[in-house]
Amino acid sequence: KTNVWKINPMRVDAHMDEINQAAYLLQQQEVVAFPTETVYGLGADATSEQAVHRIFEAKGRPSDNPLIVHVAESSQVENLVTDIPESAKKMMASFMPGPLTIVLESNGTCAKNVTAGLSTVAVRIPDHPVALALLKASEVPLAAPSANRSGRPSPTTADHVYQDLNGRIAGLIDGGPTGVGLESTVVDCTSDMPVILRPGGITRQQIEDAIGAVMVDPALASTEEKPKSPGMKYTHYAPEAPLWLVDGSDEFFIDQLRNLERDGKRIGIIASNELADQLPQRRVIACGSRNNLKEVAVHLYSALREFKKADVDIILGEAFSEEGYGEAIMNRLQKAAVKKLNQF
Ligand code: TXA
Ligand code: MG
């Protein structure tokens, strides 16, 4: 049975009892889900191999996919790594706490299964009052992947976590919906030129404004290369019904929809407000304006969870621009999709 605590994130000081109960479970090597500013995480003591093993079990996660380690303060990053290069220091100053994860050489403090045998460790400081309070109360670094069953869309509400993991985890702190809606940007800082391994809540432009030119893992742009971030190779974010991405004009999208409906298919739609406004109101989820991709990011994962297999045969998803937050949005949509319909 999973303990659920409801906490108002604006008033964490009034909920220290619940935070301490959750921290106590973590100290007993149990796993507890908690909100961060990006998505809900499934936390366990990163220094305990047994606790970390429970994360992999609860999620059904492949053991060669390493976890991100969360700490409350930048001084604690030093305890986990051999060295913090200049580029990493600058990014820490600009974006931590925040939706950025940096990969550095591990000093071996974390349990071996956290890093899945790699010599490096991924570290982040979440910008969320509940996550920070839990990190402080538990007094250990917390390994925490997204709190979904492996392969499913990441959870942006406690209800999503409950759907996937009820009965499989000791605790769940419900701190309301998360803010960013997509996971952190993962940047490898172990070589001279930092490399973005996973686009996320901090855009490439923001990073370049802070530290100058960065590279992007070539595997992100092709299906041929082996990704450097092990997690990027697995099926991810999959909705219940098959997702088809539609890349073209609104007229093209509407044509594809009509053709499929003519064949008797029941279609769910995930689209911008602008496209949704042109469609009949049936089975359409509008995620936000295509001119405000930050808003689209907030609603994307709950949209992917919304359509049930019993109700729709195919989900048609609108392809967005890959500028700014669009880089992360399209990375997730491309992974979630089984097929792409291109106009050009
Ligand atoms: O926003 C987030 O980052 C959320 C919240 C809960 O903090 N966490 C998250 O964790 O998204 P997860 O496990 O779902 O994704 C971690 C990603 C995976 O793609 C994994 O392969 C990569 O980070 N990663 C972890 N350690 C790594 C390492 N040492 N080197 C390269 N990639 C690493
Ligand atoms: Mg994940």
PDB file of C-alpha atoms in Angstrom, residues 68-327:
ATOM      1  CA  ILE A  68      19.900  11.401 -12.091  1.00  0.00           C
ATOM      2  CA  VAL A  69      21.094  12.243  -8.572  1.00  0.00           C
ATOM      3  CA  HIS A  70      19.340  15.158  -6.862  1.00  0.00           C
ATOM      4  CA  VAL A  71      20.875  17.379  -4.187  1.00  0.00           C
ATOM      5  CA  ALA A  72      19.629  20.510  -2.408  1.00  0.00           C
ATOM      6  CA  GLU A  73      22.662  22.800  -2.770  1.00  0.00           C
ATOM      7  CA  SER A  74      25.541  23.355  -5.166  1.00  0.00           C
ATOM      8  CA  SER A  75      28.079  22.649  -2.410  1.00  0.00           C
ATOM      9  CA  GLN A  76      26.733  19.068  -2.302  1.00  0.00           C
ATOM     10  CA  VAL A  77      27.568  18.500  -5.977  1.00  0.00           C
ATOM     11  CA  GLU A  78      31.247  18.504  -4.996  1.00  0.00           C
ATOM     12  CA  ASN A  79      30.684  15.499  -2.727  1.00  0.00           C
ATOM     13  CA  LEU A  80      29.691  13.320  -5.695  1.00  0.00           C
ATOM     14  CA  VAL A  81      32.252  14.164  -8.376  1.00  0.00           C
ATOM     15  CA  THR A  82      36.018  14.277  -8.895  1.00  0.00           C
ATOM     16  CA  ASP A  83      36.105  17.729 -10.455  1.00  0.00           C
ATOM     17  CA  ILE A  84      33.793  20.524 -11.621  1.00  0.00           C
ATOM     18  CA  PRO A  85      35.060  22.040 -14.898  1.00  0.00           C
ATOM     19  CA  GLU A  86      34.636  25.759 -15.587  1.00  0.00           C
ATOM     20  CA  SER A  87      31.754  25.234 -18.042  1.00  0.00           C
ATOM     21  CA  ALA A  88      29.832  23.282 -15.403  1.00  0.00           C
ATOM     22  CA  LYS A  89      30.464  25.961 -12.764  1.00  0.00           C
ATOM     23  CA  LYS A  90      29.022  28.599 -15.071  1.00  0.00           C
ATOM     24  CA  MET A  91      25.950  26.507 -15.830  1.00  0.00           C
ATOM     25  CA  MET A  92      25.446  25.790 -12.145  1.00  0.00           C
ATOM     26  CA  ALA A  93      25.575  29.519 -11.391  1.00  0.00           C
ATOM     27  CA  SER A  94      23.061  30.292 -14.149  1.00  0.00           C
ATOM     28  CA  PHE A  95      20.592  27.406 -13.936  1.00  0.00           C
ATOM     29  CA  MET A  96      20.769  25.657 -10.554  1.00  0.00           C
ATOM     30  CA  PRO A  97      18.366  25.180  -8.947  1.00  0.00           C
ATOM     31  CA  GLY A  98      16.443  24.590 -12.186  1.00  0.00           C
ATOM     32  CA  PRO A  99      15.654  22.142 -15.002  1.00  0.00           C
ATOM     33  CA  LEU A 100      19.291  21.371 -15.868  1.00  0.00           C
ATOM     34  CA  THR A 101      21.260  18.154 -15.204  1.00  0.00           C
ATOM     35  CA  ILE A 102      25.035  18.057 -15.572  1.00  0.00           C
ATOM     36  CA  VAL A 103      27.052  14.893 -16.191  1.00  0.00           C
ATOM     37  CA  LEU A 104      30.449  14.862 -14.413  1.00  0.00           C
ATOM     38  CA  GLU A 105      33.110  12.285 -13.460  1.00  0.00           C
ATOM     39  CA  SER A 106      31.824  10.344 -10.448  1.00  0.00           C
ATOM     40  CA  ASN A 107      33.965   9.982  -7.323  1.00  0.00           C
ATOM     41  CA  GLY A 108      32.199   6.743  -6.399  1.00  0.00           C
ATOM     42  CA  THR A 109      30.020   8.111  -3.574  1.00  0.00           C
ATOM     43  CA  CYS A 110      26.823   6.987  -5.299  1.00  0.00           C
ATOM     44  CA  ALA A 111      25.843   3.322  -5.423  1.00  0.00           C
ATOM     45  CA  LYS A 112      27.083   1.537  -8.569  1.00  0.00           C
ATOM     46  CA  ASN A 113      23.605   0.843  -9.927  1.00  0.00           C
ATOM     47  CA  VAL A 114      22.801   4.598  -9.959  1.00  0.00           C
ATOM     48  CA  THR A 115      25.266   5.153 -12.781  1.00  0.00           C
ATOM     49  CA  ALA A 116      24.661   1.760 -14.412  1.00  0.00           C
ATOM     50  CA  GLY A 117      28.396   1.078 -14.402  1.00  0.00           C
ATOM     51  CA  LEU A 118      29.403   4.374 -16.095  1.00  0.00           C
ATOM     52  CA  SER A 119      32.318   6.404 -14.690  1.00  0.00           C
ATOM     53  CA  THR A 120      30.136   9.517 -14.773  1.00  0.00           C
ATOM     54  CA  VAL A 121      27.213  10.692 -12.646  1.00  0.00           C
ATOM     55  CA  ALA A 122      24.318  13.004 -13.608  1.00  0.00           C
ATOM     56  CA  VAL A 123      23.478  15.655 -10.980  1.00  0.00           C
ATOM     57  CA  ARG A 124      20.712  18.194 -10.605  1.00  0.00           C
ATOM     58  CA  ILE A 125      19.214  20.625  -8.075  1.00  0.00           C
ATOM     59  CA  PRO A 126      15.427  20.743  -8.500  1.00  0.00           C
ATOM     60  CA  ASP A 127      13.710  24.127  -8.200  1.00  0.00           C
ATOM     61  CA  HIS A 128      10.711  23.007  -6.161  1.00  0.00           C
ATOM     62  CA  PRO A 129      10.019  23.713  -2.469  1.00  0.00           C
ATOM     63  CA  VAL A 130       8.742  20.172  -1.760  1.00  0.00           C
ATOM     64  CA  ALA A 131      11.717  18.481  -3.462  1.00  0.00           C
ATOM     65  CA  LEU A 132      14.186  20.750  -1.653  1.00  0.00           C
ATOM     66  CA  ALA A 133      12.520  20.193   1.729  1.00  0.00           C
ATOM     67  CA  LEU A 134      12.570  16.422   1.202  1.00  0.00           C
ATOM     68  CA  LEU A 135      16.252  16.465   0.174  1.00  0.00           C
ATOM     69  CA  LYS A 136      17.161  18.453   3.289  1.00  0.00           C
ATOM     70  CA  ALA A 137      15.083  16.281   5.637  1.00  0.00           C
ATOM     71  CA  SER A 138      16.370  12.969   4.258  1.00  0.00           C
ATOM     72  CA  GLU A 139      20.014  14.180   4.459  1.00  0.00           C
ATOM     73  CA  VAL A 140      21.070  11.964   1.533  1.00  0.00           C
ATOM     74  CA  PRO A 141      21.391  12.610  -2.202  1.00  0.00           C
ATOM     75  CA  LEU A 142      18.331  11.161  -3.937  1.00  0.00           C
ATOM     76  CA  ALA A 143      18.520   9.164  -7.140  1.00  0.00           C
ATOM     77  CA  ALA A 144      15.277   9.958  -8.959  1.00  0.00           C
ATOM     78  CA  PRO A 145      14.099   9.058 -12.445  1.00  0.00           C
ATOM     79  CA  SER A 146      10.690  10.215 -13.632  1.00  0.00           C
ATOM     80  CA  ALA A 147       8.013   8.460 -11.530  1.00  0.00           C
ATOM     81  CA  ASN A 148       6.285   6.578 -14.367  1.00  0.00           C
ATOM     82  CA  ARG A 149       6.317   2.900 -15.340  1.00  0.00           C
ATOM     83  CA  SER A 150       9.124   2.526 -17.864  1.00  0.00           C
ATOM     84  CA  GLY A 151       8.001   3.486 -21.381  1.00  0.00           C
ATOM     85  CA  ARG A 152       4.976   5.557 -20.274  1.00  0.00           C
ATOM     86  CA  PRO A 153       4.716   9.358 -20.488  1.00  0.00           C
ATOM     87  CA  SER A 154       6.400  11.082 -17.541  1.00  0.00           C
ATOM     88  CA  PRO A 155       4.029  12.141 -14.735  1.00  0.00           C
ATOM     89  CA  THR A 156       3.159  15.816 -14.308  1.00  0.00           C
ATOM     90  CA  THR A 157       0.556  15.209 -11.571  1.00  0.00           C
ATOM     91  CA  ALA A 158       0.407  12.959  -8.502  1.00  0.00           C
ATOM     92  CA  ASP A 159      -2.551  11.225 -10.115  1.00  0.00           C
ATOM     93  CA  HIS A 160      -0.332  10.131 -13.037  1.00  0.00           C
ATOM     94  CA  VAL A 161       2.119   8.627 -10.532  1.00  0.00           C
ATOM     95  CA  TYR A 162      -0.724   6.897  -8.711  1.00  0.00           C
ATOM     96  CA  GLN A 163      -2.031   5.373 -11.974  1.00  0.00           C
ATOM     97  CA  ASP A 164       1.379   3.871 -12.750  1.00  0.00           C
ATOM     98  CA  LEU A 165       2.878   3.000  -9.358  1.00  0.00           C
ATOM     99  CA  ASN A 166       0.177   2.620  -6.675  1.00  0.00           C
ATOM    100  CA  GLY A 167       1.093  -0.398  -4.530  1.00  0.00           C
ATOM    101  CA  ARG A 168       4.612  -0.555  -6.003  1.00  0.00           C
ATOM    102  CA  ILE A 169       6.129   2.313  -3.952  1.00  0.00           C
ATOM    103  CA  ALA A 170       6.147   3.190  -0.224  1.00  0.00           C
ATOM    104  CA  GLY A 171       5.147   6.841  -0.550  1.00  0.00           C
ATOM    105  CA  LEU A 172       3.864   9.594  -2.827  1.00  0.00           C
ATOM    106  CA  ILE A 173       3.919  13.292  -1.997  1.00  0.00           C
ATOM    107  CA  ASP A 174       1.167  15.103  -3.896  1.00  0.00           C
ATOM    108  CA  GLY A 175       2.369  18.670  -4.340  1.00  0.00           C
ATOM    109  CA  GLY A 176       0.032  19.538  -7.215  1.00  0.00           C
ATOM    110  CA  PRO A 177       0.897  19.743 -10.918  1.00  0.00           C
ATOM    111  CA  THR A 178       4.532  20.347 -11.908  1.00  0.00           C
ATOM    112  CA  GLY A 179       5.506  23.594 -13.653  1.00  0.00           C
ATOM    113  CA  VAL A 180       7.740  22.933 -16.659  1.00  0.00           C
ATOM    114  CA  GLY A 181       6.073  19.723 -17.832  1.00  0.00           C
ATOM    115  CA  LEU A 182       9.150  18.243 -19.568  1.00  0.00           C
ATOM    116  CA  GLU A 183      12.278  16.776 -17.956  1.00  0.00           C
ATOM    117  CA  SER A 184      15.523  18.627 -17.335  1.00  0.00           C
ATOM    118  CA  THR A 185      18.075  19.279 -20.070  1.00  0.00           C
ATOM    119  CA  VAL A 186      20.976  16.814 -19.655  1.00  0.00           C
ATOM    120  CA  VAL A 187      24.425  18.244 -20.497  1.00  0.00           C
ATOM    121  CA  ASP A 188      27.636  16.201 -20.489  1.00  0.00           C
ATOM    122  CA  CYS A 189      30.417  18.401 -19.072  1.00  0.00           C
ATOM    123  CA  THR A 190      33.192  15.800 -19.105  1.00  0.00           C
ATOM    124  CA  SER A 191      34.762  16.987 -22.385  1.00  0.00           C
ATOM    125  CA  ASP A 192      36.057  20.463 -23.292  1.00  0.00           C
ATOM    126  CA  MET A 193      32.956  21.326 -25.300  1.00  0.00           C
ATOM    127  CA  PRO A 194      29.769  20.513 -23.315  1.00  0.00           C
ATOM    128  CA  VAL A 195      27.305  18.235 -25.133  1.00  0.00           C
ATOM    129  CA  ILE A 196      23.514  18.326 -24.792  1.00  0.00           C
ATOM    130  CA  LEU A 197      22.447  14.685 -24.387  1.00  0.00           C
ATOM    131  CA  ARG A 198      18.746  15.365 -23.840  1.00  0.00           C
ATOM    132  CA  PRO A 199      16.904  18.607 -24.673  1.00  0.00           C
ATOM    133  CA  GLY A 200      14.619  19.763 -21.866  1.00  0.00           C
ATOM    134  CA  GLY A 201      13.475  22.605 -19.649  1.00  0.00           C
ATOM    135  CA  ILE A 202      16.513  24.840 -20.349  1.00  0.00           C
ATOM    136  CA  THR A 203      16.811  25.614 -24.062  1.00  0.00           C
ATOM    137  CA  ARG A 204      20.002  25.317 -26.098  1.00  0.00           C
ATOM    138  CA  GLN A 205      19.856  29.102 -26.630  1.00  0.00           C
ATOM    139  CA  GLN A 206      19.736  29.769 -22.876  1.00  0.00           C
ATOM    140  CA  ILE A 207      22.805  27.580 -22.353  1.00  0.00           C
ATOM    141  CA  GLU A 208      24.724  29.215 -25.207  1.00  0.00           C
ATOM    142  CA  ASP A 209      23.862  32.679 -23.860  1.00  0.00           C
ATOM    143  CA  ALA A 210      25.404  31.620 -20.535  1.00  0.00           C
ATOM    144  CA  ILE A 211      28.523  29.671 -21.594  1.00  0.00           C
ATOM    145  CA  GLY A 212      28.990  30.038 -25.366  1.00  0.00           C
ATOM    146  CA  ALA A 213      28.855  27.298 -28.002  1.00  0.00           C
ATOM    147  CA  VAL A 214      27.750  23.788 -27.029  1.00  0.00           C
ATOM    148  CA  MET A 215      27.362  20.607 -29.045  1.00  0.00           C
ATOM    149  CA  VAL A 216      24.280  18.462 -29.381  1.00  0.00           C
ATOM    150  CA  ASP A 217      24.605  14.663 -29.247  1.00  0.00           C
ATOM    151  CA  PRO A 218      24.396  13.692 -32.960  1.00  0.00           C
ATOM    152  CA  ALA A 219      22.218  10.746 -31.948  1.00  0.00           C
ATOM    153  CA  LEU A 220      19.377  13.190 -31.194  1.00  0.00           C
ATOM    154  CA  ALA A 221      19.107  14.049 -34.879  1.00  0.00           C
ATOM    155  CA  SER A 222      19.349  10.540 -36.333  1.00  0.00           C
ATOM    156  CA  THR A 223      18.121   7.058 -35.617  1.00  0.00           C
ATOM    157  CA  GLU A 224      21.445   5.553 -36.769  1.00  0.00           C
ATOM    158  CA  GLU A 225      23.821   6.816 -34.055  1.00  0.00           C
ATOM    159  CA  LYS A 226      23.911   5.205 -30.634  1.00  0.00           C
ATOM    160  CA  PRO A 227      22.876   7.846 -28.098  1.00  0.00           C
ATOM    161  CA  LYS A 228      25.407   8.777 -25.377  1.00  0.00           C
ATOM    162  CA  SER A 229      22.597   9.066 -22.855  1.00  0.00           C
ATOM    163  CA  PRO A 230      21.604   5.416 -22.412  1.00  0.00           C
ATOM    164  CA  GLY A 231      17.965   6.249 -21.660  1.00  0.00           C
ATOM    165  CA  MET A 232      17.458   7.880 -25.046  1.00  0.00           C
ATOM    166  CA  LYS A 233      17.456   4.571 -26.929  1.00  0.00           C
ATOM    167  CA  TYR A 234      14.370   3.029 -25.325  1.00  0.00           C
ATOM    168  CA  THR A 235      10.716   3.364 -26.315  1.00  0.00           C
ATOM    169  CA  HIS A 236       9.466   6.316 -24.378  1.00  0.00           C
ATOM    170  CA  TYR A 237       6.458   8.412 -23.546  1.00  0.00           C
ATOM    171  CA  ALA A 238       4.163   5.986 -25.372  1.00  0.00           C
ATOM    172  CA  PRO A 239       0.428   6.716 -25.142  1.00  0.00           C
ATOM    173  CA  GLU A 240      -2.051   3.797 -25.000  1.00  0.00           C
ATOM    174  CA  ALA A 241      -3.105   4.225 -28.624  1.00  0.00           C
ATOM    175  CA  PRO A 242      -0.531   4.569 -31.450  1.00  0.00           C
ATOM    176  CA  LEU A 243       0.580   8.169 -32.007  1.00  0.00           C
ATOM    177  CA  TRP A 244       1.030   9.408 -35.580  1.00  0.00           C
ATOM    178  CA  LEU A 245       2.851  12.723 -35.975  1.00  0.00           C
ATOM    179  CA  VAL A 246       1.503  14.996 -38.705  1.00  0.00           C
ATOM    180  CA  ASP A 247       4.023  17.435 -40.161  1.00  0.00           C
ATOM    181  CA  GLY A 248       2.497  19.940 -42.570  1.00  0.00           C
ATOM    182  CA  SER A 249      -0.079  22.698 -42.938  1.00  0.00           C
ATOM    183  CA  ASP A 250      -3.361  22.761 -41.019  1.00  0.00           C
ATOM    184  CA  GLU A 251      -5.125  21.842 -44.295  1.00  0.00           C
ATOM    185  CA  PHE A 252      -2.873  18.789 -44.636  1.00  0.00           C
ATOM    186  CA  PHE A 253      -3.681  17.748 -41.051  1.00  0.00           C
ATOM    187  CA  ILE A 254      -7.415  18.085 -41.647  1.00  0.00           C
ATOM    188  CA  ASP A 255      -7.156  16.058 -44.887  1.00  0.00           C
ATOM    189  CA  GLN A 256      -5.369  13.231 -43.066  1.00  0.00           C
ATOM    190  CA  LEU A 257      -7.991  13.305 -40.331  1.00  0.00           C
ATOM    191  CA  ARG A 258     -10.854  13.108 -42.864  1.00  0.00           C
ATOM    192  CA  ASN A 259      -9.227  10.183 -44.702  1.00  0.00           C
ATOM    193  CA  LEU A 260      -8.793   8.170 -41.529  1.00  0.00           C
ATOM    194  CA  GLU A 261     -12.309   8.924 -40.309  1.00  0.00           C
ATOM    195  CA  ARG A 262     -13.687   7.901 -43.678  1.00  0.00           C
ATOM    196  CA  ASP A 263     -12.007   4.526 -43.080  1.00  0.00           C
ATOM    197  CA  GLY A 264     -13.956   4.257 -39.819  1.00  0.00           C
ATOM    198  CA  LYS A 265     -11.033   4.991 -37.502  1.00  0.00           C
ATOM    199  CA  ARG A 266     -11.707   6.699 -34.172  1.00  0.00           C
ATOM    200  CA  ILE A 267      -9.163   9.503 -33.964  1.00  0.00           C
ATOM    201  CA  GLY A 268      -7.880  11.403 -30.921  1.00  0.00           C
ATOM    202  CA  ILE A 269      -6.068  14.670 -31.593  1.00  0.00           C
ATOM    203  CA  ILE A 270      -3.298  16.496 -29.752  1.00  0.00           C
ATOM    204  CA  ALA A 271      -2.822  19.930 -31.258  1.00  0.00           C
ATOM    205  CA  SER A 272      -2.112  23.620 -30.819  1.00  0.00           C
ATOM    206  CA  ASN A 273      -4.980  25.954 -29.924  1.00  0.00           C
ATOM    207  CA  GLU A 274      -4.778  27.344 -33.457  1.00  0.00           C
ATOM    208  CA  LEU A 275      -5.393  23.962 -35.109  1.00  0.00           C
ATOM    209  CA  ALA A 276      -7.869  22.792 -32.448  1.00  0.00           C
ATOM    210  CA  ASP A 277     -10.018  25.876 -33.162  1.00  0.00           C
ATOM    211  CA  GLN A 278     -10.557  24.602 -36.708  1.00  0.00           C
ATOM    212  CA  LEU A 279     -11.634  21.109 -35.644  1.00  0.00           C
ATOM    213  CA  PRO A 280     -14.896  19.682 -34.304  1.00  0.00           C
ATOM    214  CA  GLN A 281     -14.712  19.617 -30.484  1.00  0.00           C
ATOM    215  CA  ARG A 282     -14.788  15.806 -30.310  1.00  0.00           C
ATOM    216  CA  ARG A 283     -11.648  14.057 -28.944  1.00  0.00           C
ATOM    217  CA  VAL A 284      -9.393  17.080 -29.377  1.00  0.00           C
ATOM    218  CA  ILE A 285      -6.874  18.161 -26.744  1.00  0.00           C
ATOM    219  CA  ALA A 286      -5.490  21.666 -27.232  1.00  0.00           C
ATOM    220  CA  CYS A 287      -2.098  21.995 -25.504  1.00  0.00           C
ATOM    221  CA  GLY A 288      -1.565  25.729 -25.943  1.00  0.00           C
ATOM    222  CA  SER A 289      -0.674  28.246 -28.612  1.00  0.00           C
ATOM    223  CA  ARG A 290       1.904  27.231 -31.221  1.00  0.00           C
ATOM    224  CA  ASN A 291       3.393  30.665 -30.526  1.00  0.00           C
ATOM    225  CA  ASN A 292       3.893  29.758 -26.859  1.00  0.00           C
ATOM    226  CA  LEU A 293       5.708  26.416 -26.823  1.00  0.00           C
ATOM    227  CA  LYS A 294       6.443  26.747 -23.108  1.00  0.00           C
ATOM    228  CA  GLU A 295       2.700  26.356 -22.539  1.00  0.00           C
ATOM    229  CA  VAL A 296       2.529  23.380 -24.943  1.00  0.00           C
ATOM    230  CA  ALA A 297       5.305  21.693 -22.923  1.00  0.00           C
ATOM    231  CA  VAL A 298       3.294  22.047 -19.703  1.00  0.00           C
ATOM    232  CA  HIS A 299       0.330  20.114 -21.133  1.00  0.00           C
ATOM    233  CA  LEU A 300       2.022  17.590 -23.427  1.00  0.00           C
ATOM    234  CA  TYR A 301       2.421  14.579 -21.123  1.00  0.00           C
ATOM    235  CA  SER A 302      -1.065  14.731 -19.649  1.00  0.00           C
ATOM    236  CA  ALA A 303      -2.392  14.915 -23.216  1.00  0.00           C
ATOM    237  CA  LEU A 304      -0.432  11.761 -24.124  1.00  0.00           C
ATOM    238  CA  ARG A 305      -2.020   9.991 -21.135  1.00  0.00           C
ATOM    239  CA  GLU A 306      -5.537  11.218 -21.854  1.00  0.00           C
ATOM    240  CA  PHE A 307      -6.656   9.026 -24.761  1.00  0.00           C
ATOM    241  CA  LYS A 308      -7.558   5.461 -23.776  1.00  0.00           C
ATOM    242  CA  LYS A 309      -7.215   2.453 -26.065  1.00  0.00           C
ATOM    243  CA  ALA A 310     -10.900   1.713 -25.615  1.00  0.00           C
ATOM    244  CA  ASP A 311     -11.894   5.092 -27.057  1.00  0.00           C
ATOM    245  CA  VAL A 312      -9.511   5.815 -29.921  1.00  0.00           C
ATOM    246  CA  ASP A 313      -7.716   3.742 -32.576  1.00  0.00           C
ATOM    247  CA  ILE A 314      -5.097   6.348 -33.510  1.00  0.00           C
ATOM    248  CA  ILE A 315      -3.863   9.605 -31.992  1.00  0.00           C
ATOM    249  CA  LEU A 316      -2.900  12.293 -34.505  1.00  0.00           C
ATOM    250  CA  GLY A 317      -0.361  14.712 -33.066  1.00  0.00           C
ATOM    251  CA  GLU A 318       0.580  18.054 -34.556  1.00  0.00           C
ATOM    252  CA  ALA A 319       4.314  18.526 -35.236  1.00  0.00           C
ATOM    253  CA  PHE A 320       5.601  21.778 -33.738  1.00  0.00           C
ATOM    254  CA  SER A 321       8.510  24.059 -34.616  1.00  0.00           C
ATOM    255  CA  GLU A 322      11.853  22.837 -33.253  1.00  0.00           C
ATOM    256  CA  GLU A 323      12.882  26.303 -32.064  1.00  0.00           C
ATOM    257  CA  GLY A 324      13.350  27.055 -28.356  1.00  0.00           C
ATOM    258  CA  TYR A 325      11.261  24.700 -26.203  1.00  0.00           C
ATOM    259  CA  GLY A 326      10.158  23.054 -29.456  1.00  0.00           C
ATOM    260  CA  GLU A 327      13.455  21.144 -29.547  1.00  0.00           C
TER     261      GLU A 327
END
